[in-house]
Amino acid sequence: GEDVEQSLFLSVREGDSSVINCTYTDSSSTYLYWYKQEPGAGLQLLTYIFSNMDMKQDQRLTVLLNKKDKHLSLRIADTQTGDSAIYFCAESRNRDDKIIFGKGTRLHILP
Amino acid sequence: DAGVIQSPRHEVTEMGQEVTLRCKPISGHNSLFWYRQTMMRGLELLIYFNNNVPIDDSGMPEDRFSAKMPNASFSTLKIQPSEPRDSAVYFCASSFYQGASGELFFGEGSRLTVL
């Protein structure tokens, strides 16, 4: 079956790096996503990675994929107060298939 | 461009009443998804449509829930009769599956409280 697991909370000091981890069970996952949800809003896509990639970098964001261990991580460099949100890991087999989400990691920024 | 539009944003109702949530997807998108978000269970996929046809409704909790998509620009999620355990935020999302990533575009959600 399909399942996506991630820790529920993470606290990081402003200016430090945040690393949010995720594991998934479906070996057929082709697309792996990170979505961000700010209070009172819907989710927004932050970044995604194909299963044939190991790493993707986009400004302050770095995504690492270990396909063998089915482990995905999101690193946010120089964490800012505006990064405070819930971050969801998600996966799908195909781009027209359903997307399965983890429960989300609430990132709290300490001053 | 307008994003995914959901209504109502907030609904408070009493147990046993019928609830109808509405969604207008982004024009040109051909997939539509209904999700439910609660603290305990996170974000659950209820049902999704491709080209107005329901593809997978295995996440619909029980017969009290039904969803329709009569045309490409409108979908409803109905709960009849509603129960307190249905209290949650219900999200509609749409996507263009020929797009590069299958990115979902979410509405702002409908917060349902059943007393």
PDB file of C-alpha atoms in Angstrom:
ATOM      1  CA  GLY A   1       0.000   0.000   0.000  1.00  0.00           C
ATOM      2  CA  GLU A   2       0.900   3.631  -0.193  1.00  0.00           C
ATOM      3  CA  ASP A   3       2.043   5.470   2.912  1.00  0.00           C
ATOM      4  CA  VAL A   4       4.047   8.614   3.573  1.00  0.00           C
ATOM      5  CA  GLU A   5       5.541   9.248   7.019  1.00  0.00           C
ATOM      6  CA  GLN A   6       7.093  12.381   8.440  1.00  0.00           C
ATOM      7  CA  SER A   7       7.740  13.799  11.884  1.00  0.00           C
ATOM      8  CA  LEU A   8       5.059  16.179  13.131  1.00  0.00           C
ATOM      9  CA  PHE A   9       7.139  19.011  14.611  1.00  0.00           C
ATOM     10  CA  LEU A  10      10.488  20.728  14.084  1.00  0.00           C
ATOM     11  CA  SER A  11      11.899  23.782  15.861  1.00  0.00           C
ATOM     12  CA  VAL A  12      14.803  25.700  14.342  1.00  0.00           C
ATOM     13  CA  ARG A  13      16.536  28.947  15.220  1.00  0.00           C
ATOM     14  CA  GLU A  14      16.269  31.802  12.747  1.00  0.00           C
ATOM     15  CA  GLY A  15      19.260  31.746  10.402  1.00  0.00           C
ATOM     16  CA  ASP A  16      19.964  28.040  10.889  1.00  0.00           C
ATOM     17  CA  SER A  17      19.187  25.326   8.344  1.00  0.00           C
ATOM     18  CA  SER A  18      15.989  23.292   8.652  1.00  0.00           C
ATOM     19  CA  VAL A  19      15.928  19.678   7.547  1.00  0.00           C
ATOM     20  CA  ILE A  20      12.566  17.951   7.204  1.00  0.00           C
ATOM     21  CA  ASN A  21      12.598  14.218   6.580  1.00  0.00           C
ATOM     22  CA  CYS A  22      10.085  11.887   4.970  1.00  0.00           C
ATOM     23  CA  THR A  23       9.833   8.202   4.166  1.00  0.00           C
ATOM     24  CA  TYR A  24       7.469   6.555   1.704  1.00  0.00           C
ATOM     25  CA  THR A  25       6.565   2.963   0.998  1.00  0.00           C
ATOM     26  CA  ASP A  26       5.514   2.837  -2.653  1.00  0.00           C
ATOM     27  CA  SER A  27       8.485   1.737  -4.743  1.00  0.00           C
ATOM     28  CA  SER A  28       6.546   2.784  -7.858  1.00  0.00           C
ATOM     29  CA  SER A  29       6.555   6.438  -6.820  1.00  0.00           C
ATOM     30  CA  THR A  30       7.743   8.531  -9.729  1.00  0.00           C
ATOM     31  CA  TYR A  31       7.044  12.045  -8.483  1.00  0.00           C
ATOM     32  CA  LEU A  32       7.968  13.239  -4.998  1.00  0.00           C
ATOM     33  CA  TYR A  33       6.771  16.606  -3.774  1.00  0.00           C
ATOM     34  CA  TRP A  34       7.126  19.119  -0.992  1.00  0.00           C
ATOM     35  CA  TYR A  35       4.125  21.333  -0.360  1.00  0.00           C
ATOM     36  CA  LYS A  36       3.853  24.241   2.095  1.00  0.00           C
ATOM     37  CA  GLN A  37       0.727  25.264   4.006  1.00  0.00           C
ATOM     38  CA  GLU A  38       0.516  28.633   5.723  1.00  0.00           C
ATOM     39  CA  PRO A  39      -2.141  29.289   8.390  1.00  0.00           C
ATOM     40  CA  GLY A  40      -5.671  29.458   7.030  1.00  0.00           C
ATOM     41  CA  ALA A  41      -4.607  28.639   3.479  1.00  0.00           C
ATOM     42  CA  GLY A  42      -4.452  25.723   1.125  1.00  0.00           C
ATOM     43  CA  LEU A  43      -1.264  23.896   0.198  1.00  0.00           C
ATOM     44  CA  GLN A  44       1.166  25.296  -2.345  1.00  0.00           C
ATOM     45  CA  LEU A  45       3.798  23.351  -4.236  1.00  0.00           C
ATOM     46  CA  LEU A  46       7.315  24.246  -3.095  1.00  0.00           C
ATOM     47  CA  THR A  47       9.330  21.868  -5.219  1.00  0.00           C
ATOM     48  CA  TYR A  48       9.291  18.376  -6.670  1.00  0.00           C
ATOM     49  CA  ILE A  49      11.795  15.756  -7.777  1.00  0.00           C
ATOM     50  CA  PHE A  50      11.608  12.849 -10.187  1.00  0.00           C
ATOM     51  CA  SER A  51      12.524   9.421  -8.850  1.00  0.00           C
ATOM     52  CA  ASN A  52      15.486   9.183 -11.243  1.00  0.00           C
ATOM     53  CA  MET A  53      17.151  12.176  -9.574  1.00  0.00           C
ATOM     54  CA  ASP A  54      19.231  12.262  -6.377  1.00  0.00           C
ATOM     55  CA  MET A  55      19.160  15.952  -5.655  1.00  0.00           C
ATOM     56  CA  LYS A  56      17.468  19.145  -6.713  1.00  0.00           C
ATOM     57  CA  GLN A  57      18.399  22.656  -5.602  1.00  0.00           C
ATOM     58  CA  ASP A  58      16.276  25.766  -5.921  1.00  0.00           C
ATOM     59  CA  GLN A  59      17.604  28.877  -4.170  1.00  0.00           C
ATOM     60  CA  ARG A  60      17.400  28.162  -0.412  1.00  0.00           C
ATOM     61  CA  LEU A  61      15.758  24.774  -0.934  1.00  0.00           C
ATOM     62  CA  THR A  62      17.609  21.493  -1.417  1.00  0.00           C
ATOM     63  CA  VAL A  63      15.789  18.201  -1.930  1.00  0.00           C
ATOM     64  CA  LEU A  64      17.645  14.934  -1.436  1.00  0.00           C
ATOM     65  CA  LEU A  65      16.255  11.586  -2.523  1.00  0.00           C
ATOM     66  CA  ASN A  66      17.553   8.177  -1.446  1.00  0.00           C
ATOM     67  CA  LYS A  67      15.482   5.863  -3.598  1.00  0.00           C
ATOM     68  CA  LYS A  68      16.971   2.704  -2.116  1.00  0.00           C
ATOM     69  CA  ASP A  69      15.835   3.692   1.375  1.00  0.00           C
ATOM     70  CA  LYS A  70      12.713   5.499   0.107  1.00  0.00           C
ATOM     71  CA  HIS A  71      13.805   8.587   2.018  1.00  0.00           C
ATOM     72  CA  LEU A  72      13.201  12.187   0.961  1.00  0.00           C
ATOM     73  CA  SER A  73      14.440  15.302   2.723  1.00  0.00           C
ATOM     74  CA  LEU A  74      13.939  19.036   2.360  1.00  0.00           C
ATOM     75  CA  ARG A  75      16.642  21.398   3.535  1.00  0.00           C
ATOM     76  CA  ILE A  76      15.858  25.090   3.953  1.00  0.00           C
ATOM     77  CA  ALA A  77      18.993  27.196   4.261  1.00  0.00           C
ATOM     78  CA  ASP A  78      19.052  30.390   6.352  1.00  0.00           C
ATOM     79  CA  THR A  79      15.591  29.752   7.822  1.00  0.00           C
ATOM     80  CA  GLN A  80      13.457  32.891   8.133  1.00  0.00           C
ATOM     81  CA  THR A  81      10.337  33.658  10.160  1.00  0.00           C
ATOM     82  CA  GLY A  82       8.354  33.542   6.917  1.00  0.00           C
ATOM     83  CA  ASP A  83       9.261  29.864   6.593  1.00  0.00           C
ATOM     84  CA  SER A  84       7.059  29.057   9.582  1.00  0.00           C
ATOM     85  CA  ALA A  85       4.396  26.731   8.141  1.00  0.00           C
ATOM     86  CA  ILE A  86       3.411  23.092   7.761  1.00  0.00           C
ATOM     87  CA  TYR A  87       5.448  21.182   5.184  1.00  0.00           C
ATOM     88  CA  PHE A  88       3.923  18.164   3.470  1.00  0.00           C
ATOM     89  CA  CYS A  89       5.803  15.402   1.748  1.00  0.00           C
ATOM     90  CA  ALA A  90       3.815  13.712  -1.037  1.00  0.00           C
ATOM     91  CA  GLU A  91       4.206  11.114  -3.766  1.00  0.00           C
ATOM     92  CA  SER A  92       2.470   9.856  -6.875  1.00  0.00           C
ATOM     93  CA  ARG A  93       3.112   7.161  -9.453  1.00  0.00           C
ATOM     94  CA  ASN A  94       2.260   9.269 -12.459  1.00  0.00           C
ATOM     95  CA  ARG A  95       1.496  12.920 -13.044  1.00  0.00           C
ATOM     96  CA  ASP A  96      -2.170  12.080 -13.722  1.00  0.00           C
ATOM     97  CA  ASP A  97      -2.454   9.800 -10.694  1.00  0.00           C
ATOM     98  CA  LYS A  98      -3.577  10.578  -7.181  1.00  0.00           C
ATOM     99  CA  ILE A  99      -1.118  12.293  -4.861  1.00  0.00           C
ATOM    100  CA  ILE A 100      -0.681  10.801  -1.384  1.00  0.00           C
ATOM    101  CA  PHE A 101       0.353  13.200   1.368  1.00  0.00           C
ATOM    102  CA  GLY A 102       2.096  12.721   4.698  1.00  0.00           C
ATOM    103  CA  LYS A 103       0.574  14.301   7.805  1.00  0.00           C
ATOM    104  CA  GLY A 104       2.830  17.328   7.572  1.00  0.00           C
ATOM    105  CA  THR A 105       5.707  18.707   9.652  1.00  0.00           C
ATOM    106  CA  ARG A 106       5.003  21.914  11.534  1.00  0.00           C
ATOM    107  CA  LEU A 107       8.126  24.091  11.355  1.00  0.00           C
ATOM    108  CA  HIS A 108       8.500  26.516  14.247  1.00  0.00           C
ATOM    109  CA  ILE A 109      11.120  29.269  14.059  1.00  0.00           C
ATOM    110  CA  LEU A 110      12.836  30.322  17.270  1.00  0.00           C
ATOM    111  CA  PRO A 111      14.157  33.917  17.533  1.00  0.00           C
TER     112      PRO A 111
ATOM    113  CA  ASP B   1      -5.997  34.458 -12.969  1.00  0.00           C
ATOM    114  CA  ALA B   2      -8.461  33.169 -10.385  1.00  0.00           C
ATOM    115  CA  GLY B   3      -7.309  30.137  -8.483  1.00  0.00           C
ATOM    116  CA  VAL B   4      -9.464  27.277  -7.235  1.00  0.00           C
ATOM    117  CA  ILE B   5     -12.557  28.758  -5.654  1.00  0.00           C
ATOM    118  CA  GLN B   6     -14.357  27.014  -2.811  1.00  0.00           C
ATOM    119  CA  SER B   7     -17.554  27.905  -1.012  1.00  0.00           C
ATOM    120  CA  PRO B   8     -18.551  28.322   1.683  1.00  0.00           C
ATOM    121  CA  ARG B   9     -15.334  29.198   3.536  1.00  0.00           C
ATOM    122  CA  HIS B  10     -16.957  28.382   6.845  1.00  0.00           C
ATOM    123  CA  GLU B  11     -20.024  26.304   7.664  1.00  0.00           C
ATOM    124  CA  VAL B  12     -21.495  25.556  11.058  1.00  0.00           C
ATOM    125  CA  THR B  13     -24.386  23.129  11.098  1.00  0.00           C
ATOM    126  CA  GLU B  14     -26.183  20.761  13.383  1.00  0.00           C
ATOM    127  CA  MET B  15     -25.881  17.015  13.341  1.00  0.00           C
ATOM    128  CA  GLY B  16     -28.249  15.450  10.838  1.00  0.00           C
ATOM    129  CA  GLN B  17     -28.304  18.390   8.452  1.00  0.00           C
ATOM    130  CA  GLU B  18     -27.233  18.175   4.817  1.00  0.00           C
ATOM    131  CA  VAL B  19     -24.027  19.964   3.882  1.00  0.00           C
ATOM    132  CA  THR B  20     -22.987  20.872   0.332  1.00  0.00           C
ATOM    133  CA  LEU B  21     -19.493  22.123  -0.421  1.00  0.00           C
ATOM    134  CA  ARG B  22     -18.726  23.650  -3.798  1.00  0.00           C
ATOM    135  CA  CYS B  23     -15.629  23.970  -5.935  1.00  0.00           C
ATOM    136  CA  LYS B  24     -14.719  25.771  -9.129  1.00  0.00           C
ATOM    137  CA  PRO B  25     -11.411  24.469 -10.509  1.00  0.00           C
ATOM    138  CA  ILE B  26      -8.932  26.505 -12.512  1.00  0.00           C
ATOM    139  CA  SER B  27     -10.075  26.885 -16.109  1.00  0.00           C
ATOM    140  CA  GLY B  28      -8.343  24.375 -18.384  1.00  0.00           C
ATOM    141  CA  HIS B  29      -7.493  21.938 -15.626  1.00  0.00           C
ATOM    142  CA  ASN B  30      -8.719  18.404 -16.225  1.00  0.00           C
ATOM    143  CA  SER B  31      -8.280  16.746 -12.833  1.00  0.00           C
ATOM    144  CA  LEU B  32     -10.100  17.624  -9.628  1.00  0.00           C
ATOM    145  CA  PHE B  33      -9.466  16.306  -6.126  1.00  0.00           C
ATOM    146  CA  TRP B  34     -11.329  16.521  -2.814  1.00  0.00           C
ATOM    147  CA  TYR B  35      -9.234  16.216   0.360  1.00  0.00           C
ATOM    148  CA  ARG B  36     -10.186  16.364   4.034  1.00  0.00           C
ATOM    149  CA  GLN B  37      -7.775  17.698   6.664  1.00  0.00           C
ATOM    150  CA  THR B  38      -7.958  16.979  10.399  1.00  0.00           C
ATOM    151  CA  MET B  39      -5.356  17.141  13.148  1.00  0.00           C
ATOM    152  CA  MET B  40      -5.667  13.432  13.851  1.00  0.00           C
ATOM    153  CA  ARG B  41      -5.626  12.034  10.318  1.00  0.00           C
ATOM    154  CA  GLY B  42      -3.804  14.705   8.358  1.00  0.00           C
ATOM    155  CA  LEU B  43      -4.742  15.206   4.700  1.00  0.00           C
ATOM    156  CA  GLU B  44      -6.900  12.405   3.301  1.00  0.00           C
ATOM    157  CA  LEU B  45      -7.851  12.019  -0.347  1.00  0.00           C
ATOM    158  CA  LEU B  46     -11.601  11.475  -0.595  1.00  0.00           C
ATOM    159  CA  ILE B  47     -12.168  11.281  -4.352  1.00  0.00           C
ATOM    160  CA  TYR B  48     -10.690  12.494  -7.609  1.00  0.00           C
ATOM    161  CA  PHE B  49     -11.986  13.079 -11.123  1.00  0.00           C
ATOM    162  CA  ASN B  50     -10.263  13.097 -14.506  1.00  0.00           C
ATOM    163  CA  ASN B  51     -12.195  14.871 -17.264  1.00  0.00           C
ATOM    164  CA  ASN B  52     -15.287  14.977 -14.995  1.00  0.00           C
ATOM    165  CA  VAL B  53     -15.245  11.197 -14.469  1.00  0.00           C
ATOM    166  CA  PRO B  54     -14.693   9.816 -10.950  1.00  0.00           C
ATOM    167  CA  ILE B  55     -11.536   7.718 -11.007  1.00  0.00           C
ATOM    168  CA  ASP B  56     -11.003   6.720  -7.388  1.00  0.00           C
ATOM    169  CA  ASP B  57     -13.533   7.200  -4.603  1.00  0.00           C
ATOM    170  CA  SER B  58     -11.998   4.684  -2.216  1.00  0.00           C
ATOM    171  CA  GLY B  59     -11.308   7.440   0.283  1.00  0.00           C
ATOM    172  CA  MET B  60     -14.953   8.445   0.680  1.00  0.00           C
ATOM    173  CA  PRO B  61     -15.709   7.533   4.301  1.00  0.00           C
ATOM    174  CA  GLU B  62     -19.158   6.052   3.847  1.00  0.00           C
ATOM    175  CA  ASP B  63     -22.444   6.342   1.982  1.00  0.00           C
ATOM    176  CA  ARG B  64     -23.214   9.642   3.682  1.00  0.00           C
ATOM    177  CA  PHE B  65     -20.618  11.254   1.411  1.00  0.00           C
ATOM    178  CA  SER B  66     -21.162  11.827  -2.293  1.00  0.00           C
ATOM    179  CA  ALA B  67     -19.367  13.919  -4.915  1.00  0.00           C
ATOM    180  CA  LYS B  68     -20.339  15.038  -8.373  1.00  0.00           C
ATOM    181  CA  MET B  69     -18.698  16.868 -11.225  1.00  0.00           C
ATOM    182  CA  PRO B  70     -21.436  17.731 -13.743  1.00  0.00           C
ATOM    183  CA  ASN B  71     -19.066  19.780 -15.923  1.00  0.00           C
ATOM    184  CA  ALA B  72     -15.458  20.875 -16.155  1.00  0.00           C
ATOM    185  CA  SER B  73     -16.003  24.006 -14.092  1.00  0.00           C
ATOM    186  CA  PHE B  74     -17.944  22.785 -11.080  1.00  0.00           C
ATOM    187  CA  SER B  75     -17.915  20.066  -8.441  1.00  0.00           C
ATOM    188  CA  THR B  76     -19.825  19.428  -5.239  1.00  0.00           C
ATOM    189  CA  LEU B  77     -19.166  17.345  -2.158  1.00  0.00           C
ATOM    190  CA  LYS B  78     -22.293  16.488  -0.205  1.00  0.00           C
ATOM    191  CA  ILE B  79     -22.638  15.044   3.283  1.00  0.00           C
ATOM    192  CA  GLN B  80     -26.080  13.775   4.260  1.00  0.00           C
ATOM    193  CA  PRO B  81     -26.705  13.415   7.140  1.00  0.00           C
ATOM    194  CA  SER B  82     -23.772  15.197   8.739  1.00  0.00           C
ATOM    195  CA  GLU B  83     -22.181  14.022  12.001  1.00  0.00           C
ATOM    196  CA  PRO B  84     -19.808  15.758  14.471  1.00  0.00           C
ATOM    197  CA  ARG B  85     -16.922  13.534  13.319  1.00  0.00           C
ATOM    198  CA  ASP B  86     -17.222  15.101   9.856  1.00  0.00           C
ATOM    199  CA  SER B  87     -15.881  18.368  11.279  1.00  0.00           C
ATOM    200  CA  ALA B  88     -12.744  19.178   9.285  1.00  0.00           C
ATOM    201  CA  VAL B  89     -11.341  21.452   6.617  1.00  0.00           C
ATOM    202  CA  TYR B  90     -12.286  20.220   3.153  1.00  0.00           C
ATOM    203  CA  PHE B  91      -9.973  21.165   0.308  1.00  0.00           C
ATOM    204  CA  CYS B  92     -10.604  21.070  -3.392  1.00  0.00           C
ATOM    205  CA  ALA B  93      -7.607  20.988  -5.719  1.00  0.00           C
ATOM    206  CA  SER B  94      -7.209  20.894  -9.488  1.00  0.00           C
ATOM    207  CA  SER B  95      -4.390  20.048 -11.862  1.00  0.00           C
ATOM    208  CA  PHE B  96      -3.523  19.839 -15.530  1.00  0.00           C
ATOM    209  CA  TYR B  97      -2.202  16.343 -15.895  1.00  0.00           C
ATOM    210  CA  GLN B  98      -0.373  17.034 -19.077  1.00  0.00           C
ATOM    211  CA  GLY B  99       1.718  19.490 -17.094  1.00  0.00           C
ATOM    212  CA  ALA B 100       5.319  18.704 -16.237  1.00  0.00           C
ATOM    213  CA  SER B 101       4.831  17.826 -12.594  1.00  0.00           C
ATOM    214  CA  GLY B 102       1.168  17.090 -11.955  1.00  0.00           C
ATOM    215  CA  GLU B 103       1.175  20.011  -9.520  1.00  0.00           C
ATOM    216  CA  LEU B 104      -2.004  20.397  -7.497  1.00  0.00           C
ATOM    217  CA  PHE B 105      -3.477  23.856  -7.038  1.00  0.00           C
ATOM    218  CA  PHE B 106      -5.478  24.056  -3.826  1.00  0.00           C
ATOM    219  CA  GLY B 107      -8.409  26.224  -2.871  1.00  0.00           C
ATOM    220  CA  GLU B 108      -8.455  27.948   0.501  1.00  0.00           C
ATOM    221  CA  GLY B 109     -10.659  25.255   2.004  1.00  0.00           C
ATOM    222  CA  SER B 110     -14.099  24.995   3.543  1.00  0.00           C
ATOM    223  CA  ARG B 111     -14.023  24.694   7.336  1.00  0.00           C
ATOM    224  CA  LEU B 112     -16.970  22.555   8.453  1.00  0.00           C
ATOM    225  CA  THR B 113     -18.141  22.355  12.048  1.00  0.00           C
ATOM    226  CA  VAL B 114     -20.938  19.927  12.872  1.00  0.00           C
ATOM    227  CA  LEU B 115     -22.436  20.458  16.310  1.00  0.00           C
TER     228      LEU B 115
END
